[in-house]
């Protein structure tokens, strides 16, 4: 028997859902669900950026592998009041570095969500920064948060 006082899926309202992949806006809960598929990752950090600083994120959410991972999908839910001013997002993903096996995880790299529905290229975008050793902060493309009024940079 269903309890009408309880939301249909309380778990996903707190820890996010593994689908759909990408960033999804939920008008009912006034929150974004983030879901990222990665077979070999050992850690994922969600980065949220404002329009004024594309190098340092406004917010960092380190996902917990026990609470925010279902199978090979890392996920979380972030309510809009937790991230005022956020317009863009990306990830840092940690995992094994084993080029012979095709694994080249680098926790210093800012990674675009492959499921992002909109992509923002910052003025300092540099494709070569993705290949070079070290951080590519401020030079990596970022996902645009759905339902976010994207500000234009001067």
CSV table of C-alpha atoms in Angstrom, one decimal, residues 109 121-122 124-132 136 139-141:
chain,number,residue,atom,x,y,z
A,109,UNK,CA,41.8,17.6,-15.6
A,121,UNK,CA,33.5,27.2,-24.5
A,122,UNK,CA,35.2,29.8,-22.2
A,124,UNK,CA,40.4,30.8,-22.7
A,125,UNK,CA,39.4,27.5,-24.3
A,126,UNK,CA,42.5,25.6,-25.4
A,127,UNK,CA,42.2,22.1,-26.9
A,128,UNK,CA,45.9,21.6,-26.3
A,129,UNK,CA,45.5,22.1,-22.5
A,130,UNK,CA,43.6,18.8,-22.4
A,131,UNK,CA,46.6,16.9,-23.7
A,132,UNK,CA,49.3,18.7,-21.6
A,136,UNK,CA,43.2,22.7,-17.8
A,139,UNK,CA,40.5,26.3,-20.7
A,140,UNK,CA,38.1,23.3,-20.7
A,141,UNK,CA,34.6,23.4,-22.1
